[in-house]
Coordinates of C-alpha atoms and ligand atoms in Angstrom, one line a residue:
M72 CA 145.2 -11.4 -50.6
S73 CA 145.9 -8.1 -49.0
T74 CA 147.7 -8.6 -45.8
E75 CA 147.5 -5.5 -43.8
N76 CA 144.1 -4.0 -44.5
P77 CA 142.3 -4.1 -41.1
T78 CA 139.2 -2.6 -42.5
A79 CA 138.9 -5.0 -45.5
E80 CA 135.5 -6.2 -44.4
S81 CA 133.9 -2.8 -44.7
T82 CA 134.9 -2.6 -48.4
T83 CA 134.4 -6.2 -49.6
T84 CA 131.1 -7.0 -51.1
V85 CA 129.1 -9.9 -49.8
A86 CA 129.5 -12.9 -52.1
P87 CA 126.1 -14.4 -52.8
A88 CA 125.9 -17.6 -50.9
E89 CA 125.8 -20.3 -53.5
G90 CA 123.2 -22.9 -53.2
Q91 CA 121.6 -22.1 -49.9
R92 CA 118.4 -24.1 -50.1
D93 CA 116.4 -23.3 -47.0
F94 CA 112.6 -23.1 -46.9
V95 CA 112.5 -19.3 -47.3
R96 CA 114.6 -19.3 -50.4
Q97 CA 112.5 -22.2 -51.7
I98 CA 109.3 -20.1 -51.3
I99 CA 111.0 -17.3 -53.2
R100 CA 112.2 -19.5 -56.0
D101 CA 108.6 -20.8 -56.3
D102 CA 107.2 -17.3 -56.3
L103 CA 109.7 -16.3 -59.1
A104 CA 109.0 -19.5 -61.1
T105 CA 105.2 -19.1 -61.0
G106 CA 105.5 -15.4 -61.8
K107 CA 103.9 -14.3 -58.6
H108 CA 106.7 -11.9 -58.2
H109 CA 109.3 -10.6 -60.6
A110 CA 111.5 -8.9 -58.1
I111 CA 112.2 -9.7 -54.5
R112 CA 111.9 -7.0 -51.9
T113 CA 112.8 -7.4 -48.2
R114 CA 113.5 -5.2 -45.2
F115 CA 115.3 -5.4 -42.0
P116 CA 113.2 -3.6 -39.3
P117 CA 115.0 -3.0 -36.0
E118 CA 113.5 -1.0 -33.2
P119 CA 116.1 1.7 -32.3
N120 CA 115.9 1.1 -28.6
G121 CA 119.4 -0.4 -28.3
Y122 CA 122.3 -1.6 -30.4
L123 CA 122.1 -4.7 -32.7
H124 CA 123.3 -8.0 -31.3
I125 CA 124.4 -11.4 -32.9
G126 CA 120.7 -12.5 -33.1
H127 CA 120.0 -9.5 -35.4
A128 CA 122.9 -10.6 -37.6
K129 CA 120.7 -13.6 -38.6
A130 CA 117.9 -11.3 -39.7
I131 CA 120.3 -8.9 -41.5
C132 CA 122.1 -11.6 -43.4
L133 CA 118.8 -13.3 -44.4
N134 CA 117.0 -10.2 -45.6
F135 CA 120.0 -8.5 -47.2
G136 CA 121.4 -11.8 -48.4
I137 CA 118.2 -12.9 -50.1
A138 CA 117.7 -9.5 -51.7
A139 CA 121.2 -9.7 -53.2
E140 CA 120.9 -13.3 -54.3
F141 CA 117.6 -12.8 -56.1
T142 CA 118.6 -9.4 -57.5
G143 CA 116.0 -7.5 -55.5
W144 CA 116.5 -5.0 -52.8
C145 CA 116.3 -4.6 -49.0
N146 CA 115.3 -1.6 -47.0
L147 CA 116.6 -0.6 -43.6
R148 CA 113.5 0.4 -41.7
L149 CA 113.8 1.8 -38.2
D150 CA 110.7 0.6 -36.4
D151 CA 110.2 3.6 -34.2
T152 CA 106.6 3.4 -33.1
N153 CA 107.4 3.1 -29.4
P154 CA 108.6 6.6 -28.3
G155 CA 110.3 7.0 -25.0
K156 CA 112.6 4.0 -25.4
E157 CA 114.0 5.1 -28.8
D158 CA 117.1 7.3 -29.4
P159 CA 118.8 8.8 -32.5
E160 CA 122.0 7.4 -31.1
F161 CA 120.7 3.9 -31.7
V162 CA 119.6 4.9 -35.2
E163 CA 123.1 5.9 -36.1
G164 CA 124.6 2.8 -34.4
I165 CA 122.3 0.5 -36.3
K166 CA 123.2 2.0 -39.6
D167 CA 127.0 1.7 -38.8
D168 CA 126.5 -1.9 -37.8
V169 CA 124.6 -3.0 -40.9
R170 CA 127.3 -1.4 -43.1
W171 CA 130.0 -3.0 -41.1
L172 CA 128.4 -6.4 -41.6
G173 CA 128.8 -5.7 -45.3
Y174 CA 125.4 -4.6 -46.5
D175 CA 123.8 -1.6 -47.9
W176 CA 120.1 -0.7 -48.0
H177 CA 117.9 0.3 -50.9
D178 CA 116.1 3.0 -48.8
L179 CA 116.5 4.0 -45.3
R180 CA 113.0 4.4 -43.8
H181 CA 111.4 5.1 -40.4
A182 CA 108.0 3.7 -39.5
S183 CA 107.4 7.2 -38.4
D184 CA 107.7 8.4 -42.0
Y185 CA 104.3 6.8 -42.4
F186 CA 102.5 8.2 -39.4
E187 CA 100.2 10.2 -41.6
V188 CA 99.4 7.1 -43.8
F189 CA 98.7 5.0 -40.7
Y190 CA 96.3 7.7 -39.4
R191 CA 94.4 8.0 -42.7
A192 CA 94.2 4.2 -43.0
A193 CA 92.7 4.1 -39.5
V194 CA 90.1 6.7 -40.5
K195 CA 89.4 4.4 -43.5
L196 CA 88.9 1.4 -41.2
I197 CA 86.5 3.5 -39.0
E198 CA 84.6 4.5 -42.1
D199 CA 84.4 0.9 -43.3
G200 CA 82.9 0.0 -39.9
V201 CA 85.8 -2.2 -38.8
A202 CA 87.4 0.0 -36.1
Y203 CA 86.1 1.7 -33.1
V204 CA 87.2 4.0 -30.2
D205 CA 87.0 2.2 -26.9
D206 CA 86.9 3.9 -23.5
L207 CA 87.8 0.8 -21.5
N208 CA 91.1 1.2 -19.7
A209 CA 93.9 -1.3 -20.1
D210 CA 92.9 -3.5 -17.2
E211 CA 89.3 -3.6 -18.3
M212 CA 90.3 -4.4 -21.8
R213 CA 92.5 -7.3 -20.6
E214 CA 89.6 -8.6 -18.5
Y215 CA 87.1 -8.3 -21.5
R216 CA 89.6 -10.1 -23.7
G217 CA 88.9 -13.5 -22.2
T218 CA 91.5 -16.3 -22.0
L219 CA 92.8 -19.2 -24.2
T220 CA 89.9 -21.3 -23.0
S221 CA 87.1 -18.7 -22.6
P222 CA 85.9 -16.2 -25.3
G223 CA 86.1 -12.5 -24.7
R224 CA 83.2 -10.1 -24.3
H225 CA 82.2 -7.1 -26.3
S226 CA 83.2 -3.8 -25.0
P227 CA 80.1 -1.5 -24.2
Y228 CA 81.6 1.0 -26.7
R229 CA 82.0 -1.5 -29.6
D230 CA 78.8 -0.3 -31.4
R231 CA 79.5 3.4 -31.5
S232 CA 78.4 4.9 -34.8
V233 CA 80.9 5.7 -37.5
E234 CA 80.3 9.4 -37.0
E235 CA 81.0 9.2 -33.3
N236 CA 84.1 7.1 -33.8
L237 CA 85.4 9.5 -36.5
D238 CA 84.8 12.4 -34.1
L239 CA 86.5 10.7 -31.1
F240 CA 89.5 9.5 -33.2
R241 CA 90.0 13.0 -34.5
R242 CA 90.0 14.4 -31.0
M243 CA 92.4 11.7 -29.9
R244 CA 94.7 12.9 -32.6
E245 CA 94.2 16.5 -31.5
G246 CA 95.4 15.7 -28.0
E247 CA 92.1 16.2 -26.3
F248 CA 92.2 13.1 -24.1
A249 CA 94.6 11.9 -21.5
D250 CA 97.0 9.0 -21.9
G251 CA 95.1 5.7 -21.9
A252 CA 91.7 7.3 -21.8
K253 CA 90.8 6.0 -25.2
T254 CA 92.0 3.4 -27.6
L255 CA 91.2 2.8 -31.3
R256 CA 90.6 -0.9 -31.8
A257 CA 90.0 -3.2 -34.8
K258 CA 86.5 -4.7 -34.8
I259 CA 87.3 -8.4 -35.6
D260 CA 86.1 -11.3 -33.3
M261 CA 86.0 -11.3 -29.6
S262 CA 85.6 -15.1 -29.6
A263 CA 88.4 -15.9 -32.0
G264 CA 90.5 -18.8 -30.9
N265 CA 93.5 -16.6 -31.7
I266 CA 93.6 -14.0 -29.0
N267 CA 95.4 -11.6 -31.3
M268 CA 92.2 -11.3 -33.3
R269 CA 90.0 -10.2 -30.3
D270 CA 89.6 -6.6 -31.3
P271 CA 93.4 -5.7 -31.0
A272 CA 94.4 -2.1 -30.3
I273 CA 95.4 0.0 -33.3
Y274 CA 96.2 3.4 -31.7
R275 CA 96.8 4.4 -28.1
I276 CA 97.2 7.9 -26.6
R277 CA 100.8 8.7 -25.5
K278 CA 101.7 12.3 -25.0
I279 CA 105.4 11.8 -25.3
A280 CA 108.0 13.2 -27.6
H281 CA 109.2 11.0 -30.5
Q282 CA 112.8 10.8 -31.7
N283 CA 111.8 11.5 -35.3
T284 CA 108.5 13.4 -35.1
G285 CA 108.9 15.4 -31.9
D286 CA 105.6 16.5 -30.4
A287 CA 103.6 16.2 -33.6
W288 CA 101.6 13.2 -32.5
P289 CA 99.8 12.5 -29.2
I290 CA 98.7 9.1 -30.5
Y291 CA 100.9 6.2 -31.7
P292 CA 100.1 3.2 -33.8
M293 CA 100.6 -0.3 -32.3
Y294 CA 103.3 -2.6 -33.7
D295 CA 100.9 -5.1 -35.3
Y296 CA 99.2 -2.4 -37.2
A297 CA 102.2 -0.3 -38.2
H298 CA 104.5 -3.1 -39.1
C299 CA 102.4 -4.8 -41.8
L300 CA 101.3 -1.5 -43.3
S301 CA 104.9 -0.4 -43.5
D302 CA 105.7 -3.6 -45.3
A303 CA 102.8 -3.1 -47.7
L304 CA 103.7 0.5 -48.3
E305 CA 107.3 -0.2 -49.2
G306 CA 106.2 -3.0 -51.6
I307 CA 107.9 -5.7 -49.6
T308 CA 107.2 -9.1 -51.1
H309 CA 108.5 -11.3 -48.3
S310 CA 108.3 -10.0 -44.7
L311 CA 110.7 -12.3 -42.8
C312 CA 110.3 -12.3 -39.0
T313 CA 111.0 -14.6 -36.1
L314 CA 108.7 -17.4 -35.0
E315 CA 107.0 -15.5 -32.1
F316 CA 105.0 -13.6 -34.8
E317 CA 103.4 -16.7 -36.2
D318 CA 100.3 -16.1 -34.2
H319 CA 100.2 -12.6 -35.4
R320 CA 100.1 -13.5 -39.0
P321 CA 96.3 -13.6 -39.3
L322 CA 96.2 -10.1 -37.9
Y323 CA 99.0 -9.0 -40.3
D324 CA 96.9 -10.3 -43.2
W325 CA 93.7 -8.8 -41.8
F326 CA 95.2 -5.2 -41.7
V327 CA 96.9 -5.6 -45.1
D328 CA 93.6 -6.7 -46.7
K329 CA 91.2 -4.3 -44.9
V330 CA 93.4 -1.2 -45.6
D331 CA 94.3 -2.4 -49.1
L332 CA 96.9 0.2 -49.8
P333 CA 97.6 -0.7 -53.5
N334 CA 94.0 0.2 -54.3
H335 CA 93.9 3.3 -52.1
P336 CA 96.5 5.7 -53.3
E337 CA 94.7 8.6 -51.5
L338 CA 96.2 7.1 -48.3
W339 CA 99.8 7.3 -49.4
K340 CA 100.2 9.5 -52.5
H341 CA 101.4 12.4 -50.4
L342 CA 104.5 10.3 -49.7
H343 CA 105.6 10.7 -53.3
D344 CA 105.4 14.5 -53.0
A345 CA 107.6 14.2 -49.9
G346 CA 110.2 12.4 -52.0
F347 CA 109.6 8.8 -51.1
R348 CA 109.6 6.2 -53.8
T349 CA 106.9 3.7 -52.9
E350 CA 104.8 1.2 -54.8
P351 CA 102.5 -0.6 -52.3
A352 CA 102.0 -4.3 -52.6
K353 CA 100.6 -7.2 -50.6
P354 CA 103.4 -8.7 -48.5
R355 CA 103.7 -12.2 -47.2
Q356 CA 104.9 -12.8 -43.7
I357 CA 107.3 -15.8 -43.3
E358 CA 108.6 -16.8 -39.9
F359 CA 111.9 -18.4 -39.1
S360 CA 113.6 -19.4 -35.8
R361 CA 115.6 -17.0 -33.7
L362 CA 119.3 -17.3 -33.3
N363 CA 120.2 -18.3 -29.8
L364 CA 123.7 -18.7 -28.7
S365 CA 125.0 -20.5 -25.6
Y366 CA 126.9 -18.4 -23.1
S367 CA 125.2 -15.4 -24.5
I368 CA 122.2 -13.1 -23.9
T369 CA 120.2 -12.1 -27.0
S370 CA 117.7 -9.6 -25.6
K371 CA 118.2 -5.9 -26.0
R372 CA 116.5 -5.3 -22.7
K373 CA 119.1 -7.4 -20.8
L374 CA 122.0 -6.1 -22.8
A375 CA 120.8 -2.6 -21.9
Q376 CA 120.7 -3.7 -18.3
L377 CA 124.4 -4.7 -18.4
V378 CA 125.2 -1.3 -19.7
N379 CA 123.0 0.7 -17.4
E380 CA 124.1 -1.1 -14.3
G381 CA 127.8 -0.7 -15.2
L382 CA 128.4 -4.5 -15.4
V383 CA 130.2 -3.9 -18.7
D384 CA 132.0 -0.9 -20.1
G385 CA 129.3 0.1 -22.6
W386 CA 127.4 -1.3 -25.6
D387 CA 130.7 -1.8 -27.4
D388 CA 132.4 -3.6 -24.5
P389 CA 134.3 -6.5 -26.2
R390 CA 132.6 -8.9 -23.9
M391 CA 129.2 -8.0 -25.3
N392 CA 127.6 -9.9 -28.1
T393 CA 126.4 -6.7 -29.7
L394 CA 127.7 -6.3 -33.2
R395 CA 129.9 -3.4 -32.0
G396 CA 131.1 -5.4 -29.1
L397 CA 132.1 -8.3 -31.3
R398 CA 133.7 -5.9 -33.7
R399 CA 135.8 -4.3 -30.9
R400 CA 136.7 -7.7 -29.7
G401 CA 138.1 -8.5 -33.1
F402 CA 135.5 -10.7 -34.6
T403 CA 135.2 -10.1 -38.3
A404 CA 132.1 -9.4 -40.3
A405 CA 133.1 -12.3 -42.6
A406 CA 133.1 -14.7 -39.6
I407 CA 129.7 -13.6 -38.5
R408 CA 128.3 -14.0 -42.0
L409 CA 130.0 -17.5 -42.1
L410 CA 128.3 -18.4 -38.9
I411 CA 124.9 -17.4 -40.2
E412 CA 125.4 -19.2 -43.4
R413 CA 126.5 -22.4 -41.7
L414 CA 123.5 -22.3 -39.4
G415 CA 121.0 -21.9 -42.2
V416 CA 117.4 -21.0 -41.8
S417 CA 114.6 -23.2 -40.4
K418 CA 111.6 -23.1 -38.1
Q419 CA 113.4 -25.2 -35.5
N420 CA 114.3 -23.3 -32.4
S421 CA 117.7 -24.3 -31.0
V422 CA 120.6 -23.0 -29.1
I423 CA 123.9 -22.7 -31.0
D424 CA 127.0 -23.7 -29.2
Y425 CA 129.3 -20.7 -28.8
A426 CA 132.2 -22.8 -29.9
I427 CA 130.7 -23.0 -33.4
F428 CA 130.8 -19.2 -33.5
E429 CA 134.4 -19.1 -32.3
N430 CA 135.4 -21.7 -34.8
C431 CA 134.1 -19.4 -37.6
V432 CA 136.2 -16.6 -36.3
R433 CA 139.3 -18.9 -36.0
E434 CA 138.7 -20.1 -39.6
D435 CA 138.5 -16.6 -41.0
L436 CA 141.5 -15.2 -38.9
D437 CA 143.7 -18.2 -39.6
A438 CA 143.5 -17.2 -43.2
S439 CA 143.5 -13.5 -42.9
A440 CA 145.6 -12.6 -39.9
A441 CA 149.5 -12.2 -40.0
R442 CA 151.5 -13.8 -37.3
R443 CA 153.5 -12.0 -34.6
M444 CA 155.1 -12.9 -31.4
A445 CA 154.0 -11.5 -28.0
V446 CA 154.5 -12.6 -24.4
L447 CA 151.6 -12.0 -22.1
D448 CA 153.1 -13.3 -18.8
P449 CA 156.8 -12.6 -19.0
L450 CA 159.7 -14.5 -17.5
K451 CA 163.2 -13.3 -18.3
L452 CA 165.5 -15.7 -20.2
V453 CA 169.2 -14.8 -20.5
I454 CA 171.5 -16.5 -23.1
T455 CA 174.7 -16.5 -21.2
N456 CA 177.0 -17.6 -24.1
L457 CA 176.1 -14.5 -26.2
P458 CA 177.9 -11.2 -25.6
E459 CA 176.2 -8.5 -23.6
N460 CA 175.5 -6.3 -26.7
H461 CA 174.6 -9.1 -29.1
E462 CA 171.9 -8.0 -31.5
E463 CA 170.5 -9.6 -34.7
S464 CA 167.7 -9.2 -37.0
L465 CA 166.0 -12.4 -37.9
V466 CA 163.6 -12.8 -40.9
F467 CA 160.3 -14.4 -40.1
S468 CA 157.5 -15.2 -42.5
N469 CA 154.2 -13.5 -41.7
H470 CA 152.0 -16.5 -42.5
P471 CA 152.9 -20.1 -42.5
K472 CA 150.4 -21.0 -45.3
D473 CA 150.3 -17.9 -47.4
E474 CA 153.5 -16.4 -48.9
S475 CA 151.7 -13.3 -50.0
F476 CA 151.9 -12.1 -46.4
G477 CA 155.6 -11.6 -46.9
T478 CA 158.2 -11.5 -44.2
R479 CA 159.3 -9.2 -41.4
E480 CA 162.4 -8.6 -39.3
V481 CA 162.3 -9.6 -35.7
P482 CA 165.1 -8.3 -33.4
F483 CA 166.9 -10.8 -31.3
S484 CA 169.3 -10.2 -28.4
R485 CA 170.8 -11.8 -25.4
E486 CA 167.9 -11.2 -23.0
L487 CA 164.5 -12.4 -23.9
W488 CA 161.0 -12.6 -22.5
I489 CA 159.2 -16.0 -22.6
E490 CA 155.9 -17.1 -21.2
R491 CA 156.1 -18.0 -17.6
D492 CA 154.2 -21.2 -18.2
D493 CA 156.6 -22.3 -20.8
F494 CA 158.9 -23.1 -17.9
A495 CA 158.3 -25.6 -15.1
E496 CA 160.7 -26.1 -12.2
V497 CA 158.9 -29.4 -11.4
P498 CA 157.5 -30.4 -14.7
P499 CA 154.4 -32.5 -14.9
K500 CA 154.7 -35.7 -17.0
G501 CA 154.9 -35.1 -20.7
F502 CA 155.9 -31.4 -20.3
H503 CA 158.0 -30.6 -23.4
R504 CA 158.9 -27.1 -22.8
L505 CA 161.6 -25.6 -20.6
K506 CA 162.7 -27.2 -17.4
P507 CA 165.9 -27.2 -15.3
E508 CA 168.6 -28.9 -17.4
G509 CA 166.1 -29.3 -20.2
E510 CA 166.2 -28.1 -23.8
V511 CA 163.7 -26.3 -26.0
R512 CA 163.8 -24.7 -29.4
L513 CA 163.4 -20.9 -29.4
R514 CA 161.3 -20.2 -32.4
G515 CA 163.5 -19.1 -35.3
V516 CA 166.7 -19.1 -33.2
G517 CA 167.9 -22.5 -32.2
I518 CA 168.0 -24.8 -29.2
V519 CA 168.6 -23.4 -25.6
K520 CA 169.4 -25.3 -22.5
C521 CA 168.3 -24.1 -19.1
E522 CA 171.5 -24.1 -16.9
E523 CA 170.5 -22.1 -13.9
L524 CA 167.6 -20.5 -12.1
V525 CA 167.6 -17.1 -10.5
K526 CA 165.1 -16.7 -7.6
D527 CA 163.8 -13.8 -5.6
A528 CA 163.8 -13.6 -1.8
A529 CA 160.4 -15.4 -1.8
G530 CA 161.8 -18.3 -3.8
A531 CA 160.0 -17.4 -7.0
V532 CA 161.9 -18.0 -10.3
I533 CA 162.6 -14.6 -11.9
E534 CA 165.2 -15.5 -14.5
L535 CA 166.4 -18.4 -16.5
R536 CA 170.1 -18.5 -17.4
C537 CA 170.5 -20.6 -20.6
T538 CA 173.1 -21.5 -23.2
L539 CA 172.3 -21.4 -26.9
D540 CA 173.6 -24.4 -28.9
L541 CA 175.3 -22.4 -31.7
E542 CA 175.4 -25.5 -33.8
S543 CA 171.6 -25.7 -33.9
R544 CA 171.2 -22.3 -35.5
H545 CA 169.9 -21.7 -39.0
G546 CA 172.4 -22.9 -41.6
M547 CA 174.6 -24.7 -39.1
P548 CA 175.1 -28.5 -39.2
G549 CA 173.0 -29.1 -36.2
A550 CA 170.0 -27.0 -37.4
D551 CA 167.9 -30.1 -37.8
R552 CA 168.5 -31.5 -34.4
K553 CA 165.1 -32.4 -32.8
V554 CA 163.8 -31.3 -29.5
K555 CA 160.3 -31.8 -28.4
G556 CA 159.1 -28.3 -27.7
T557 CA 159.3 -25.0 -29.5
I558 CA 158.4 -21.7 -27.7
H559 CA 158.1 -18.1 -28.7
W560 CA 159.9 -15.1 -27.3
V561 CA 160.3 -11.4 -27.5
S562 CA 163.7 -9.6 -27.3
A563 CA 163.6 -7.8 -23.9
R564 CA 165.6 -4.8 -25.3
H565 CA 163.3 -4.3 -28.3
G566 CA 160.0 -5.5 -26.9
V567 CA 157.2 -2.9 -26.7
A568 CA 155.3 -2.7 -23.4
T569 CA 151.6 -3.2 -24.3
E570 CA 148.3 -3.4 -22.5
V571 CA 146.5 -6.6 -23.5
R572 CA 142.9 -7.2 -22.5
V573 CA 142.4 -10.9 -22.3
Y574 CA 138.8 -11.5 -22.9
D575 CA 136.7 -14.5 -22.4
R576 CA 133.0 -15.5 -22.5
L577 CA 130.8 -13.1 -20.5
F578 CA 128.8 -15.9 -18.9
N579 CA 130.2 -18.9 -17.2
V580 CA 127.2 -21.2 -17.8
A581 CA 125.8 -22.2 -21.2
A582 CA 122.3 -21.0 -20.5
P583 CA 122.5 -17.8 -18.4
D584 CA 118.9 -17.1 -19.2
D585 CA 117.7 -20.3 -17.7
E586 CA 116.5 -19.2 -14.3
S587 CA 115.2 -22.6 -13.2
D588 CA 118.0 -23.0 -10.7
G589 CA 116.6 -19.9 -8.9
K590 CA 119.6 -17.8 -10.0
S591 CA 119.2 -14.6 -11.9
W592 CA 121.1 -14.4 -15.2
I593 CA 123.2 -11.6 -13.7
E594 CA 124.7 -14.0 -11.3
H595 CA 126.2 -16.1 -14.1
I596 CA 128.5 -13.3 -15.2
N597 CA 132.0 -14.6 -15.6
P598 CA 134.2 -12.4 -13.4
D599 CA 137.2 -13.5 -15.4
A600 CA 135.8 -12.4 -18.7
K601 CA 138.2 -9.5 -18.7
R602 CA 141.7 -9.6 -17.5
V603 CA 144.2 -6.8 -18.2
V604 CA 147.9 -7.7 -18.5
Q605 CA 151.1 -5.9 -19.3
A606 CA 152.6 -7.8 -22.2
W607 CA 155.7 -7.5 -24.4
L608 CA 155.2 -7.3 -28.2
E609 CA 157.7 -7.6 -30.9
P610 CA 158.0 -4.1 -32.6
A611 CA 156.3 -5.2 -35.8
A612 CA 153.1 -5.9 -33.8
S613 CA 153.1 -2.7 -31.8
I614 CA 153.0 -0.5 -34.9
A615 CA 149.6 -1.9 -35.9
V616 CA 146.8 0.4 -36.9
P617 CA 143.5 0.3 -35.0
E618 CA 141.5 -2.9 -35.9
Q619 CA 144.5 -4.7 -37.3
R620 CA 144.3 -8.3 -36.4
F621 CA 147.2 -10.7 -35.6
Q622 CA 147.7 -14.2 -34.5
F623 CA 150.1 -13.9 -31.6
E624 CA 151.8 -17.3 -32.1
R625 CA 150.6 -20.0 -29.7
L626 CA 148.3 -17.6 -27.9
G627 CA 145.4 -16.7 -30.0
Y628 CA 144.0 -14.0 -32.3
F629 CA 144.3 -10.4 -31.1
V630 CA 143.1 -7.0 -32.5
A631 CA 144.5 -3.6 -31.9
D632 CA 141.7 -1.8 -30.1
R633 CA 139.7 0.3 -32.5
L634 CA 139.3 3.2 -30.0
E635 CA 142.3 3.1 -27.6
H636 CA 145.2 1.7 -29.5
H637 CA 148.0 4.1 -30.5
A638 CA 151.3 3.1 -32.0
D639 CA 153.1 4.8 -29.1
K640 CA 150.7 3.3 -26.5
P641 CA 149.5 0.0 -27.9
V642 CA 146.4 -1.7 -26.7
F643 CA 145.3 -5.1 -27.9
N644 CA 142.2 -7.2 -27.2
R645 CA 142.2 -11.0 -27.3
T646 CA 139.6 -12.1 -29.8
V647 CA 139.7 -15.8 -29.3
T648 CA 142.2 -18.5 -28.2
L649 CA 143.7 -20.8 -30.8
R650 CA 141.8 -23.8 -29.5
D651 CA 138.6 -24.3 -27.6
T652 CA 139.5 -24.1 -23.9
W653 CA 135.9 -24.5 -22.7
A654 CA 135.0 -27.9 -24.1
K655 CA 137.1 -29.9 -21.7
Q656 CA 135.6 -28.1 -18.7
G657 CA 132.4 -29.9 -19.6
G658 CA 130.3 -26.8 -19.7
Ligands
ATP154 P1 115.1 -7.8 -28.6 O1 114.2 -8.8 -28.0 O2 116.6 -8.1 -28.4 O3 114.7 -6.4 -28.3 P2 113.7 -7.6 -31.0 O4 113.2 -8.8 -31.8 O5 112.7 -6.9 -30.2 O6 114.9 -8.1 -30.2 P3 114.0 -5.8 -33.1 O7 114.8 -4.6 -33.1 O8 112.5 -5.6 -33.1 O9 114.5 -6.6 -31.8 O10 114.4 -6.8 -34.2 C1 114.6 -6.5 -35.6 C2 114.6 -7.7 -36.4 O11 115.6 -8.6 -36.0 C3 113.3 -8.4 -36.3 O12 112.8 -8.8 -37.5 C4 113.5 -9.6 -35.4 O13 112.7 -10.7 -35.6 C5 115.0 -9.9 -35.7 N1 115.7 -10.5 -34.6 C6 115.8 -10.0 -33.3 N2 116.5 -10.9 -32.5 C7 116.7 -12.0 -33.3 C8 117.4 -13.3 -33.1 N3 117.9 -13.6 -31.9 N4 117.5 -14.1 -34.2 C9 117.0 -13.8 -35.3 N5 116.4 -12.6 -35.6 C10 116.2 -11.7 -34.6
MG155 MG1 111.1 -5.7 -30.9

């Protein structure tokens, strides 16, 4: 195992998850066994209107994971059919995040690459008599659509001739009409029980610049139309999406069947000339349940609100459950993949306890992070029976369970920093650390006894004067003498002053989204989710490179901030504590 490669996860390949037997993989196995498919093709289709969050990780791991396990491929497709909200910055961010999670795509596509195909396919639908241009405005259309219990009514424009529809649609495309003045709709069934089938919109007029196509198009395809045709065009075999699209599946199939791309190369052959490899097929949509995590928000809109209102320090704020926030916080890609693998895939909606996620991170970092000593809330401890200039170099192992991590030298001297809460002047029952007249083991040094307290004018303890039992030191006859507590320390003379950002969960209730208590989710932000302290680090920790992770003994896992840490001005973020500190709070 490599010990000090902080970017290891970006270079490791994702091991195929052995034996995952969820219903999606079962469908795929069956399709391969019956010969329905010989190769598996999936895609991950985010909309570039924000950065990816932990929920997206489930869709990424599923789509890319399945492609790898069944020796197929997975495309990354930016679903950019909604201009105005989309931004090239997000496109780049999404690509980075997918790579960081450990995956690589077969082709990078944009739904907007297919705008010409969508347009030609719409013309085909008009020619086939199954699409028409409607002049009803949005409110009227809603009113005509009917409700769950009452059928819709036909628009007065529903029976326009094919010629008139072709003419109007061409003029929509040429920018002749104002936004919202006309809509191209599919002619399906205004009394369908499934409201999605009541003549859904295919194209709307929006004179707005697009992040990829600029001003080329004054009309834009609707999601339900563009998504399934993109899948079909790319030859996707299994189109995996979240449960809310279940009711859209009949429409998905309707468009795929009516357009029938595999048998109509005139609609897409020009893509080949433009350099796209594509072999259209008939995809199958399969829905799975979303990942919901307690103490978290998994909605891009709300995450954007946190950023835009300055409630966090950006999309990569370590408190955010965006992939870049989690990365900056010190979470590993391996831990995120482990979480997704453990949760499995089903159609059951549920909320995952955040503690499960943290345990995945602990499990990964316990094995992969070297140990160091740091003091976050310092109290001076002076060993009075050592000479003023006493200095030693002690050898510490870097990992208690893995010798391959090697050893390091830790400087030791007469004056040390210890954690303030490792001392109690009036100790509670069962307190095994340092107290007046009490003894404690200093990690790697020996046993000290607290002889005297030094206080400031206000009566606060500012220094402990102790004696070191020289007989209890390594190699001495009393080295095995037992005391109940062991505490860590940093040599005051050698310690490196370091900014440590002590992060915690961003929300202080398990379901911030649940507004049944009349409170907005914003009101549940945990004001203590970020605390900045001046800490002391042993020198071997401060020389870390950005993104290097350590266990600071007894405190938790920490990462050198990937943007602001420098060896001469170290900055660390707390990733997670060693144990769950939330469970006992009952919420
Ligand atoms: P949001 O509501 O946060 O904007 P979205 O579903 O609109 O999310 P997309 O960019 O459209 O975001 O999502 C890309 C893919 O990721 C889709 O296939 C979507 O189903 C999936 N996805 C999004 N959120 C989750 C989640 N919480 N769990 C699992 N998959 C998700
Ligand atoms: Mg979306």
